N, CA and C atoms as an extended XYZ file, in Angstrom:
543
Properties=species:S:1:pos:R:3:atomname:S:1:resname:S:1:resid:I:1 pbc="F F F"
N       115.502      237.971      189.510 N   UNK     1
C       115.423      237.614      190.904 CA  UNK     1
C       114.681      236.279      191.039 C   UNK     1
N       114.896      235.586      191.920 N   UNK     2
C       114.673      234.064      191.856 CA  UNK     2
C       113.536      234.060      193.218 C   UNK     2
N       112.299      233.230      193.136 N   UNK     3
C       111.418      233.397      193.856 CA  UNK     3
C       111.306      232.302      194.638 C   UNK     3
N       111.299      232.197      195.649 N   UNK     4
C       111.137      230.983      196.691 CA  UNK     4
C       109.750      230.599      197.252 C   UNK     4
N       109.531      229.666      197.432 N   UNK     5
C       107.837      229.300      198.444 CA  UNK     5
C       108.058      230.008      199.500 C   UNK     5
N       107.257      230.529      199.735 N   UNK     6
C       107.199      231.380      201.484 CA  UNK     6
C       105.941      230.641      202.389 C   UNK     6
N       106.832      230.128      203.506 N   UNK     7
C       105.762      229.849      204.148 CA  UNK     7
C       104.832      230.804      204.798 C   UNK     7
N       104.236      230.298      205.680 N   UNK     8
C       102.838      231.239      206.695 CA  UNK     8
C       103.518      231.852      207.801 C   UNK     8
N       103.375      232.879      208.082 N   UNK     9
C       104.041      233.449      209.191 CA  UNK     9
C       103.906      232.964      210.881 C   UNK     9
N       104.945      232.433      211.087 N   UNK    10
C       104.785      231.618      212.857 CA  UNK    10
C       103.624      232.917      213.746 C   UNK    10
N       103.664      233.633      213.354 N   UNK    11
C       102.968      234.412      214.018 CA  UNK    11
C       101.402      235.383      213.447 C   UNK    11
N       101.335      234.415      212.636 N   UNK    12
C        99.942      234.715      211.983 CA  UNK    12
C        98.902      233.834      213.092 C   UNK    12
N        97.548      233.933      213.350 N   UNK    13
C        96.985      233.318      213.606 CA  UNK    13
C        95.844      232.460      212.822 C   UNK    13
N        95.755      231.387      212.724 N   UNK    14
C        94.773      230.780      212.060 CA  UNK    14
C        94.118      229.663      212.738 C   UNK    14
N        92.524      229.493      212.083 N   UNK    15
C        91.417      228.852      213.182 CA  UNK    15
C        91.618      227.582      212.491 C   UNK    15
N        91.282      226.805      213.107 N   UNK    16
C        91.565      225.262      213.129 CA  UNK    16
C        91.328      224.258      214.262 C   UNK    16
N        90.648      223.728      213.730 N   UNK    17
C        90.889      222.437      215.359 CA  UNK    17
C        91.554      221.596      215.047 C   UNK    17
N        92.337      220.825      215.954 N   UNK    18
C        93.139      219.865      216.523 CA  UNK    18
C        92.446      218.841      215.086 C   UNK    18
N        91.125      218.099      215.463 N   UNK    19
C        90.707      217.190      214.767 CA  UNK    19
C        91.035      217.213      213.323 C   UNK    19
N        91.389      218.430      212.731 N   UNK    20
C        91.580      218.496      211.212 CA  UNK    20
C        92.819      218.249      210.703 C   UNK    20
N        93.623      218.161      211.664 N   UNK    21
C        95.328      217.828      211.550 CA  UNK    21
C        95.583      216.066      211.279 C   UNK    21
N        94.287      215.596      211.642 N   UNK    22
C        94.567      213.626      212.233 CA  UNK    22
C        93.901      213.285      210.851 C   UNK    22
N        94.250      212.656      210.030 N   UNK    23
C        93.798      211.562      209.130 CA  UNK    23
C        92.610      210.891      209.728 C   UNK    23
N        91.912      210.881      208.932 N   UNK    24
C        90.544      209.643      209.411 CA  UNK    24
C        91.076      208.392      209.569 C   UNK    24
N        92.318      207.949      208.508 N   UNK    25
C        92.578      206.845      209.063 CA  UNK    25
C        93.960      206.245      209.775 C   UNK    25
N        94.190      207.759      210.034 N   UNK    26
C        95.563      207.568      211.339 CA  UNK    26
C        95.175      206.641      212.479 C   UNK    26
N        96.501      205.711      212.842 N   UNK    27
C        96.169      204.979      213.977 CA  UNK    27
C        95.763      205.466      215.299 C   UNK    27
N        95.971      206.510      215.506 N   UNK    28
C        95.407      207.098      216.576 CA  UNK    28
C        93.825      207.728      216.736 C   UNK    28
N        93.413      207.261      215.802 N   UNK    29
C        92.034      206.915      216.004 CA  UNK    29
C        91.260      205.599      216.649 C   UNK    29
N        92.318      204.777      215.875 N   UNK    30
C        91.949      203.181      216.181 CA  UNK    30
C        92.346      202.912      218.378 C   UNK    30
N        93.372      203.740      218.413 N   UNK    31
C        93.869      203.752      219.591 CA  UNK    31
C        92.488      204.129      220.793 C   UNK    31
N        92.152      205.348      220.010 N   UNK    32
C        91.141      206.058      220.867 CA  UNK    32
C        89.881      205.380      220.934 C   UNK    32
N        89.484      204.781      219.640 N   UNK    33
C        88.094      203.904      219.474 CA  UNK    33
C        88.618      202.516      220.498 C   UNK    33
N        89.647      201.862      220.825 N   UNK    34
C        89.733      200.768      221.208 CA  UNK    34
C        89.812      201.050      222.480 C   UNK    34
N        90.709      202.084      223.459 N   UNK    35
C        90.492      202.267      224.793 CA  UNK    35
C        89.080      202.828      225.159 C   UNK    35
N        87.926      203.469      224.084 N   UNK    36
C        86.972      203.799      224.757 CA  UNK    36
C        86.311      202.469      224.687 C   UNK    36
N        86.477      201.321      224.532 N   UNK    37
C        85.617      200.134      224.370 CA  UNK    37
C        85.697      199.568      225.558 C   UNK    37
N        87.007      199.329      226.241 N   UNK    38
C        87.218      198.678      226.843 CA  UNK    38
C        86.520      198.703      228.565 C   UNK    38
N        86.298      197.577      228.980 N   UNK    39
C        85.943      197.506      230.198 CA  UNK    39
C        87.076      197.619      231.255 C   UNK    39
N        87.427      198.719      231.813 N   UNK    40
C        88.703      198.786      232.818 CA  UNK    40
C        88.888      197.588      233.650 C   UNK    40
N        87.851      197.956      234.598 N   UNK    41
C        87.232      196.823      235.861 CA  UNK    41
C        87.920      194.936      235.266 C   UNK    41
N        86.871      194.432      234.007 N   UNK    42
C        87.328      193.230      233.640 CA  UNK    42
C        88.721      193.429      233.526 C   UNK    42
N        89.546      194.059      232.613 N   UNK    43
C        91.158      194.199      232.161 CA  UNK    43
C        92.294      194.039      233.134 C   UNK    43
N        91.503      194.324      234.496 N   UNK    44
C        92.327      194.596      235.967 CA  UNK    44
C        92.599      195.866      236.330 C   UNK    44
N        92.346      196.862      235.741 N   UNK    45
C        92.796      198.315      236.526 CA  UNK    45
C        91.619      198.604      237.273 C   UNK    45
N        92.398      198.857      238.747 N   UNK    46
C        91.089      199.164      239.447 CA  UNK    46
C        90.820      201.219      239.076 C   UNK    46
N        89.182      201.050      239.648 N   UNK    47
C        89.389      202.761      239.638 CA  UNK    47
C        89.455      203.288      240.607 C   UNK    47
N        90.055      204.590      240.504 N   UNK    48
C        90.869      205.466      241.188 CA  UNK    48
C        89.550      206.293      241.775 C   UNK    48
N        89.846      206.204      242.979 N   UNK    49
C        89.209      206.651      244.067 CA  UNK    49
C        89.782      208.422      244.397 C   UNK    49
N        88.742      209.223      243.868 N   UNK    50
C        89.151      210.615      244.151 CA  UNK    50
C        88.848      211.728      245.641 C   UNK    50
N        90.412      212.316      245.909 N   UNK    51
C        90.631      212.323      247.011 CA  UNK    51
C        90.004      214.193      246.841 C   UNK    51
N        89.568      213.936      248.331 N   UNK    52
C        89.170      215.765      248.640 CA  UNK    52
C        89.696      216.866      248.540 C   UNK    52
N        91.047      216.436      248.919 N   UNK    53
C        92.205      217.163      248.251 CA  UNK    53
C        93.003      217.366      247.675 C   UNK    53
N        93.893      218.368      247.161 N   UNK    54
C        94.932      218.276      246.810 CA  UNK    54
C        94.575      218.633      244.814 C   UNK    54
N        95.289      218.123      243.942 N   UNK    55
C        95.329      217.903      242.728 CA  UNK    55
C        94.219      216.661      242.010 C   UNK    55
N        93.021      216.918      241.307 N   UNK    56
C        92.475      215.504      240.607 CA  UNK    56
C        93.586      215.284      240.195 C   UNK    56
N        93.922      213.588      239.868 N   UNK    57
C        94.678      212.892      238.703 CA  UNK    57
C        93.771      212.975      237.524 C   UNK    57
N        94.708      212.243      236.782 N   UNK    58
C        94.423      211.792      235.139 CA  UNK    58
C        93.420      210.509      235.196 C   UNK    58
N        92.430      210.634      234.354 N   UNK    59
C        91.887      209.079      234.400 CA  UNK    59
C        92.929      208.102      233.713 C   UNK    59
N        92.773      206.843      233.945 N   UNK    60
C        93.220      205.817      233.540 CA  UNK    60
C        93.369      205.581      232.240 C   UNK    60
N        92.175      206.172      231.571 N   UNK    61
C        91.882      205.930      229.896 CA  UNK    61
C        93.301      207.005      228.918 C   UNK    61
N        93.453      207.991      229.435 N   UNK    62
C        94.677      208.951      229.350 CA  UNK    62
C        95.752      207.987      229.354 C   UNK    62
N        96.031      207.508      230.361 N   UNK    63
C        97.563      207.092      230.229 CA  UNK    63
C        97.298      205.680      229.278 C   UNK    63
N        96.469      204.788      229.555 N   UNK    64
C        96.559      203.843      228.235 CA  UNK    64
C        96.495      204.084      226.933 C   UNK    64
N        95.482      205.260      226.531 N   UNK    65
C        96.247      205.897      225.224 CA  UNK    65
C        97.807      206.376      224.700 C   UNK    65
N        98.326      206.753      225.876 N   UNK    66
C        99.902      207.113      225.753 CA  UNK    66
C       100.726      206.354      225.592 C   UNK    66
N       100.295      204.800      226.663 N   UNK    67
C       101.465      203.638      226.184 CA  UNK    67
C       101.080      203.065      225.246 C   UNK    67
N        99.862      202.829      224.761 N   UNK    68
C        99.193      202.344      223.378 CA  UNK    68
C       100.082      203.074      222.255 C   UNK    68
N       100.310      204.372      222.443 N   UNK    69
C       100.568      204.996      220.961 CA  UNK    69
C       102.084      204.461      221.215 C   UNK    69
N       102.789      204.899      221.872 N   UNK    70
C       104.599      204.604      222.809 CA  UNK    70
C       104.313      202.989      222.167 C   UNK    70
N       103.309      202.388      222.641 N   UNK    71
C       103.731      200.970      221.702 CA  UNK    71
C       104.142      200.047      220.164 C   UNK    71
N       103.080      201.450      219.979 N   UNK    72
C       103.049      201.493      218.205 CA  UNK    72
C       104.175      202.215      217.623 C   UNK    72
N       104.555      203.409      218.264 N   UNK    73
C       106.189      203.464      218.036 CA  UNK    73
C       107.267      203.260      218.645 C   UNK    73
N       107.019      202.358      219.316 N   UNK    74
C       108.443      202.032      219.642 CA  UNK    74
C       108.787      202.927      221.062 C   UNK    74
N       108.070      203.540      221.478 N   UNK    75
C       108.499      204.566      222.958 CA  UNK    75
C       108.377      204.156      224.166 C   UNK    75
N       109.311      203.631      224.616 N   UNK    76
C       109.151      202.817      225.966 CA  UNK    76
C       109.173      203.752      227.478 C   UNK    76
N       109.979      204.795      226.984 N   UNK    77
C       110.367      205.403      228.178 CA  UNK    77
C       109.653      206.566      228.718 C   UNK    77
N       109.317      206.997      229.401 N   UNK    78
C       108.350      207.737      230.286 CA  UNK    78
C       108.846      209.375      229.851 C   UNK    78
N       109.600      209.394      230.071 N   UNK    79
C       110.291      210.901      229.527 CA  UNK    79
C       110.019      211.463      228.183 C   UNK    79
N       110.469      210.100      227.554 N   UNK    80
C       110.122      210.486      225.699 CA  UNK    80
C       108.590      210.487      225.236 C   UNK    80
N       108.158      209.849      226.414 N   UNK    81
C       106.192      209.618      226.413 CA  UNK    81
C       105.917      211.165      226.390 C   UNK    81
N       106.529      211.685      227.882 N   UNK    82
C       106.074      213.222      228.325 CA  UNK    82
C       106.532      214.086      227.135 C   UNK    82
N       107.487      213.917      226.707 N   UNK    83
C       107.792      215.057      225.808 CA  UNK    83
C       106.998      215.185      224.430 C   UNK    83
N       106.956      213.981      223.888 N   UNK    84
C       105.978      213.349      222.315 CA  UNK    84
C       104.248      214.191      222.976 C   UNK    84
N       103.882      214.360      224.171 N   UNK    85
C       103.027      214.991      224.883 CA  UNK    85
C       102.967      215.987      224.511 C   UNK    85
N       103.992      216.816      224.350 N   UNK    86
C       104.540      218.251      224.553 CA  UNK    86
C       104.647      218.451      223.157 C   UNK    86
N       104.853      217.408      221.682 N   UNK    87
C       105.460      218.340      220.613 CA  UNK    87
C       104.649      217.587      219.740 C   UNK    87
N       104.013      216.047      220.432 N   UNK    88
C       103.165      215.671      218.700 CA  UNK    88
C       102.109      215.854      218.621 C   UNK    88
N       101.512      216.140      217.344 N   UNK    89
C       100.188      216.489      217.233 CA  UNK    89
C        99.059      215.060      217.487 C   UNK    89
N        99.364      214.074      216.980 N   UNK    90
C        98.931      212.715      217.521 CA  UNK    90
C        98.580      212.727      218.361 C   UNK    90
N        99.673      212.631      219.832 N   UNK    91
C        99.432      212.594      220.808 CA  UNK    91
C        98.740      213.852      221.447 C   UNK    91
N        98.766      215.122      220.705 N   UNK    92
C        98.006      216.254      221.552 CA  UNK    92
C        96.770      215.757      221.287 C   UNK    92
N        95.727      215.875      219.786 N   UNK    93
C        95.168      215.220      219.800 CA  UNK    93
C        94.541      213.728      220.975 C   UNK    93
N        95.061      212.602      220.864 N   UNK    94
C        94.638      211.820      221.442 CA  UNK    94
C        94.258      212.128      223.112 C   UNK    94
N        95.331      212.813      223.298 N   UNK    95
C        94.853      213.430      225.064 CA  UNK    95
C        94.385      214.010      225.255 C   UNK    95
N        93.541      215.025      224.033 N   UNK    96
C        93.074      216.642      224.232 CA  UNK    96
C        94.129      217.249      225.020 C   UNK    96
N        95.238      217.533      224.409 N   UNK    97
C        96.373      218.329      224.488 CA  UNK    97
C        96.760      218.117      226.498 C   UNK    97
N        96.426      217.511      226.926 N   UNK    98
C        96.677      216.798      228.323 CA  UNK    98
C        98.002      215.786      228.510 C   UNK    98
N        98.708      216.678      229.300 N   UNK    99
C       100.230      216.479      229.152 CA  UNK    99
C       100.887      216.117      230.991 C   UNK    99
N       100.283      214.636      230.955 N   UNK   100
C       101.029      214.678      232.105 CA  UNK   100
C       102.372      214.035      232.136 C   UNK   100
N       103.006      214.440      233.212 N   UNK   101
C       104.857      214.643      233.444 CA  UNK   101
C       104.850      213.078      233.523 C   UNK   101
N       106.564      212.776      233.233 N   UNK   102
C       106.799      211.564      232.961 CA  UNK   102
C       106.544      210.800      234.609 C   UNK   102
N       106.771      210.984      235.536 N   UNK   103
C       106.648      210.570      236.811 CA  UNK   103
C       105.415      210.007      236.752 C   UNK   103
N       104.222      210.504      236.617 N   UNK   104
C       102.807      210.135      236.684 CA  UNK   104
C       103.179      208.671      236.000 C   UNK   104
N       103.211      209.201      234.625 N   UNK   105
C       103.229      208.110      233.272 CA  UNK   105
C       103.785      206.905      234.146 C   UNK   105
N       105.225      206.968      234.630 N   UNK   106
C       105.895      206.022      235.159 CA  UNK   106
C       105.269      205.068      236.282 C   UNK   106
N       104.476      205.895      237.238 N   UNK   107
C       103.992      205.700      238.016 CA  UNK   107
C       102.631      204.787      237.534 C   UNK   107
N       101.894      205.166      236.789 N   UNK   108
C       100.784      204.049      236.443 CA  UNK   108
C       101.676      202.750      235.975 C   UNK   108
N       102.445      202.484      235.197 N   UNK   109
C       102.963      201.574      234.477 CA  UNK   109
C       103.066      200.820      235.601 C   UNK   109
N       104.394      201.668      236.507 N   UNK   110
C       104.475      200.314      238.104 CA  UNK   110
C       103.396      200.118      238.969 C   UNK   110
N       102.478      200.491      238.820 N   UNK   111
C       100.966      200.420      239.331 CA  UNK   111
C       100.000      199.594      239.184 C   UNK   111
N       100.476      198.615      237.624 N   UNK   112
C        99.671      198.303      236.992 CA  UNK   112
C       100.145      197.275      235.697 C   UNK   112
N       101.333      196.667      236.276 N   UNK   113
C       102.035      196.023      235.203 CA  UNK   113
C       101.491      194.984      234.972 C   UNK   113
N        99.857      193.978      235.787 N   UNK   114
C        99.305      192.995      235.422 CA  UNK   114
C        98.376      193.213      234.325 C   UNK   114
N        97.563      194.405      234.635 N   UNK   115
C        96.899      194.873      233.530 CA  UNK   115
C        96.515      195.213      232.176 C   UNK   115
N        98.028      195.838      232.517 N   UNK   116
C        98.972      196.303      230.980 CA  UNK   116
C        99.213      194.983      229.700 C   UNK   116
N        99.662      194.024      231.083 N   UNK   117
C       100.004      192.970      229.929 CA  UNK   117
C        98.650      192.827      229.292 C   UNK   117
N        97.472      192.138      230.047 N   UNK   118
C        96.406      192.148      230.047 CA  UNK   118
C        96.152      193.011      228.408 C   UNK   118
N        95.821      194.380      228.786 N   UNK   119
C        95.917      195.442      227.604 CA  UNK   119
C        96.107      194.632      226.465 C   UNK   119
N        97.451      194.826      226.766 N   UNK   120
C        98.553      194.652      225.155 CA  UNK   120
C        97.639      192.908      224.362 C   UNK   120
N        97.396      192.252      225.322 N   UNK   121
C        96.811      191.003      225.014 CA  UNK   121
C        95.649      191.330      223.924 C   UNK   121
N        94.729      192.249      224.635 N   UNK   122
C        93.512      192.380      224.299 CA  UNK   122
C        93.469      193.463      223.124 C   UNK   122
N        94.541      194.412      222.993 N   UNK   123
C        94.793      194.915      221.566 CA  UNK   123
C        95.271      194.412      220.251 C   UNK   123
N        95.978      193.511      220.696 N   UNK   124
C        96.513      193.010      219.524 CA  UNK   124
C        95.216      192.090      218.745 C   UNK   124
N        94.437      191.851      219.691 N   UNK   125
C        92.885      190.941      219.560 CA  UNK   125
C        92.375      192.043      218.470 C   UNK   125
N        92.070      192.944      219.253 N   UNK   126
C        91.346      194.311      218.780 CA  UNK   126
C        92.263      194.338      217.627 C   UNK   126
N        93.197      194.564      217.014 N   UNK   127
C        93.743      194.912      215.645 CA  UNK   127
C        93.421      194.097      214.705 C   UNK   127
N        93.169      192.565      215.331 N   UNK   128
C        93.034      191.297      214.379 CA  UNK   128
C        92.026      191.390      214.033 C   UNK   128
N        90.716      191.618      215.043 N   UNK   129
C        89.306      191.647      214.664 CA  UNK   129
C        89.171      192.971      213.531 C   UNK   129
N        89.563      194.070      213.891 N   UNK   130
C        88.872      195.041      212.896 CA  UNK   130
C        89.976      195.159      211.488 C   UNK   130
N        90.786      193.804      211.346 N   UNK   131
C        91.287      193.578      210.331 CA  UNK   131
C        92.551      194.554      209.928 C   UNK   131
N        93.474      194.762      211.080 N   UNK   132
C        94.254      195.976      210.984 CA  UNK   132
C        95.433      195.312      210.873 C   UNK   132
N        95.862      194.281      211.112 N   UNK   133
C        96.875      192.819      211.419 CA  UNK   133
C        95.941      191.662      211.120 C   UNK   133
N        97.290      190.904      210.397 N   UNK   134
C        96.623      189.153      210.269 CA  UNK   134
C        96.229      188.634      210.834 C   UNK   134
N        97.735      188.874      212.112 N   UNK   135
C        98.061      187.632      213.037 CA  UNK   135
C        98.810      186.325      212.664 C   UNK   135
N        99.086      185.956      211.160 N   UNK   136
C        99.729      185.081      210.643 CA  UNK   136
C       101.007      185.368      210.843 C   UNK   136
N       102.140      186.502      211.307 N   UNK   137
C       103.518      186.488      211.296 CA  UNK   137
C       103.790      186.182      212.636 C   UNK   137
N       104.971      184.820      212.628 N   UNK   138
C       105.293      185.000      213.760 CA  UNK   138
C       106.815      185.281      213.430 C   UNK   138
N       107.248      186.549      215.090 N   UNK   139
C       108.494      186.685      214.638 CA  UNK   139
C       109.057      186.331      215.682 C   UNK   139
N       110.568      186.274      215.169 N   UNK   140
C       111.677      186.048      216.286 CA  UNK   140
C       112.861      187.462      216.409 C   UNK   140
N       113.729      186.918      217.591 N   UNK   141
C       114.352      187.916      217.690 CA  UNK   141
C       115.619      187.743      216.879 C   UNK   141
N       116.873      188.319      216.806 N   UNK   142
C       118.134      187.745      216.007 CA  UNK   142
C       119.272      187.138      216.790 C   UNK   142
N       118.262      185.999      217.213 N   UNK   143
C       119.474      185.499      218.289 CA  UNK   143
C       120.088      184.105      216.863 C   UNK   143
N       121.453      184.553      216.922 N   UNK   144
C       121.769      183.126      215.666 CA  UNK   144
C       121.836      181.687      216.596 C   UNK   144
N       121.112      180.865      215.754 N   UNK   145
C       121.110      179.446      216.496 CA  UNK   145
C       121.502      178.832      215.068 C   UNK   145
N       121.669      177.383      215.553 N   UNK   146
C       121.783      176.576      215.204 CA  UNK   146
C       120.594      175.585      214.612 C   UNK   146
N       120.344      174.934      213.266 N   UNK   147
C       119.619      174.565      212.592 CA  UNK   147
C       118.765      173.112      213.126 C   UNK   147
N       118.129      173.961      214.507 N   UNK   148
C       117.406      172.192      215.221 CA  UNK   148
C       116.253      172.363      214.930 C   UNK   148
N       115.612      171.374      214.564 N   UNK   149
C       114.030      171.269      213.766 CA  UNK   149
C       113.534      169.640      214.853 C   UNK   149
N       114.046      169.655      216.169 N   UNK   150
C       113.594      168.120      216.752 CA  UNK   150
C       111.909      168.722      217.119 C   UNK   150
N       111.409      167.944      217.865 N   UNK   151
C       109.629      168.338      218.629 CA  UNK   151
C       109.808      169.263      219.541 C   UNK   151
N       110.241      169.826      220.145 N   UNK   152
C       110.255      170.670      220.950 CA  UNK   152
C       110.840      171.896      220.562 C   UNK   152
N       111.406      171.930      219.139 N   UNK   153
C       111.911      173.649      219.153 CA  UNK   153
C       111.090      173.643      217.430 C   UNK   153
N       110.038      173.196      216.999 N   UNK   154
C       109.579      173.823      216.229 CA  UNK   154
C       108.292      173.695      215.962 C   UNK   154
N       107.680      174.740      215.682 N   UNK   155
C       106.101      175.690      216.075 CA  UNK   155
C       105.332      175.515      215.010 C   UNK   155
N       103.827      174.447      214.762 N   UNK   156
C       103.083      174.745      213.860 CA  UNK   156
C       101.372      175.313      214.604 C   UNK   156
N       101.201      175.433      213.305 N   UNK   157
C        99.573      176.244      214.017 CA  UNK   157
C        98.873      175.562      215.280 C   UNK   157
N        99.103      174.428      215.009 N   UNK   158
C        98.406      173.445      216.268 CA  UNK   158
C        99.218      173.423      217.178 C   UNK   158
N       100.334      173.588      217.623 N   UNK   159
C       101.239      173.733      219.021 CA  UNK   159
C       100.819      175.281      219.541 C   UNK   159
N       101.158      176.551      218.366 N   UNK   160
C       100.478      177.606      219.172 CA  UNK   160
C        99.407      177.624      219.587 C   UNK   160
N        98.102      177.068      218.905 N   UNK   161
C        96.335      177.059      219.395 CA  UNK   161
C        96.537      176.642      220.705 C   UNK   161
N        97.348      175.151      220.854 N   UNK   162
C        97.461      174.505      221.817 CA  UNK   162
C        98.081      175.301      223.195 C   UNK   162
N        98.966      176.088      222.742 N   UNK   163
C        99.762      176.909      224.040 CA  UNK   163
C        98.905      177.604      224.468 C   UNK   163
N        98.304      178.314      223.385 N   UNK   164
C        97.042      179.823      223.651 CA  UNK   164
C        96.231      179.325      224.779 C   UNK   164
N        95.490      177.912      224.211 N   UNK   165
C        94.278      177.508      225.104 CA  UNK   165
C        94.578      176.928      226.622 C   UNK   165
N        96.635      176.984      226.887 N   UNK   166
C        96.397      176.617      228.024 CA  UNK   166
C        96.771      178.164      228.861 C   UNK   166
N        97.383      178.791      228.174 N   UNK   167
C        97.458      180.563      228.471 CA  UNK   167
C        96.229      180.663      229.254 C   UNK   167
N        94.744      180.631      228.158 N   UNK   168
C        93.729      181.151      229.017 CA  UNK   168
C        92.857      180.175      229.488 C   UNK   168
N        93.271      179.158      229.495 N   UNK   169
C        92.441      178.324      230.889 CA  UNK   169
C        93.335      178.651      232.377 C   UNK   169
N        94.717      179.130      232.097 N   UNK   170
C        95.424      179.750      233.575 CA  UNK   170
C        94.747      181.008      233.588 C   UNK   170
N        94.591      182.240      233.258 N   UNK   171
C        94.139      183.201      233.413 CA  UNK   171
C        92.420      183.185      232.407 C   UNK   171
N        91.148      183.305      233.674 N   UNK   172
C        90.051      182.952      231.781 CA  UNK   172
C        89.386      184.477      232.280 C   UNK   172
N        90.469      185.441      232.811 N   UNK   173
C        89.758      187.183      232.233 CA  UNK   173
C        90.358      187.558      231.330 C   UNK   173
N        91.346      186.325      230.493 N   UNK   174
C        92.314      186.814      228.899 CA  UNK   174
C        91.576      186.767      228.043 C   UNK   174
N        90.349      186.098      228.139 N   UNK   175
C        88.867      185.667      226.968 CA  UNK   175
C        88.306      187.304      226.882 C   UNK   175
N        88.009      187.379      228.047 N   UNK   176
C        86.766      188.493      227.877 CA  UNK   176
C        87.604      189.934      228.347 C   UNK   176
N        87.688      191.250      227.609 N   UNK   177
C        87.999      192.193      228.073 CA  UNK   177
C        87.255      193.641      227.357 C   UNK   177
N        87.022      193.266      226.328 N   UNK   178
C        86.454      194.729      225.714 CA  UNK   178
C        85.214      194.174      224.754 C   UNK   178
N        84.460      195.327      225.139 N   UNK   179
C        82.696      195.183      224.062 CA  UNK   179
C        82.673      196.259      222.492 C   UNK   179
N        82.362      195.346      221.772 N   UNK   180
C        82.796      195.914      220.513 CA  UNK   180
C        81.521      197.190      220.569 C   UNK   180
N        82.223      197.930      219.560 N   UNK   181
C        81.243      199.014      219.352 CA  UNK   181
C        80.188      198.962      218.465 C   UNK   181
């Protein structure tokens, strides 16, 4: 008779916390250490003023963990946010198993699309500093062109510095957004 691995029975119970499932050095740590750094207020999200009635919302720090992680894989859409809510351990983890419906999700995003960019600005900072990314690749998309190398269609380190520094002399809350830990 031929013997197979048997798994654990779906209906056994066993003790465990959440925390023992996440790698120490899964990105969703880095996610969680970088939104608790951040200063909301500077970034542009204002805070949410809680009403007497009805349902509390979600804080703010919740849903930027969700599009943070949705960024890192690739999950744009509000639905597939709510559901990855519902089935990954990552994300249960990162929310303390706090699963709000895609509507909400959707709803901060259009709430808050100056911010966000803002965010995404100030993470990719955050990845460079704690050495998680170079920052040396730049990419393009696969649009096929044609082989023009004149002054205006090609990019060395000193044209990007140069673009950056006029980026944040138009906006200068792109300098300052989060206090390191």
């Amino acid at each position: 008779m031929m013997q197979y691995i048997q798994g654990i029975s779906r209906y056994q119970l066993h003790v465990a916390s959440l925390d023992d499932t996440i790698s120490q050095d899964n990105p969703v740590r880095f996610i969680d250490a970088f939104v608790n750094s951040i200063e909301l207020e500077r970034v542009g999200f204002q805070p949410k003023v809680l009403k007497s009635e009805g349902r509390p919302s979600f804080e703010t720090q919740l849903f930027l963990k969700i599009y943070l992680y949705g960024y890192l894989n690739g999950i744009r859409s509000s639905r597939k946010l709510e559901k990855e809510c519902l089935r990954n351990l990552e994300l249960q983890w990162l929310t303390e198993t706090l699963r709000p419906n895609y509507h909400s999700i959707a709803d901060f995003r259009k709430d808050n699309p100056k911010a966000l960019k803002q965010l995404f600005k100030l993470f990719v900072t955050f990845l460079k500093d704690a050495d998680l990314i170079a920052g040396e690749t730049i990419a393009i998309d696969g649009t096929k062109s044609r082989a023009h190398n004149g002054k205006k269609s090609n990019y060395n380190q000193k044209k990007i510095d140069k673009h950056k520094e006029y980026i944040e002399a138009k906006n200068p809350r792109l300098s300052n957004g989060f206090r390191p830990q």
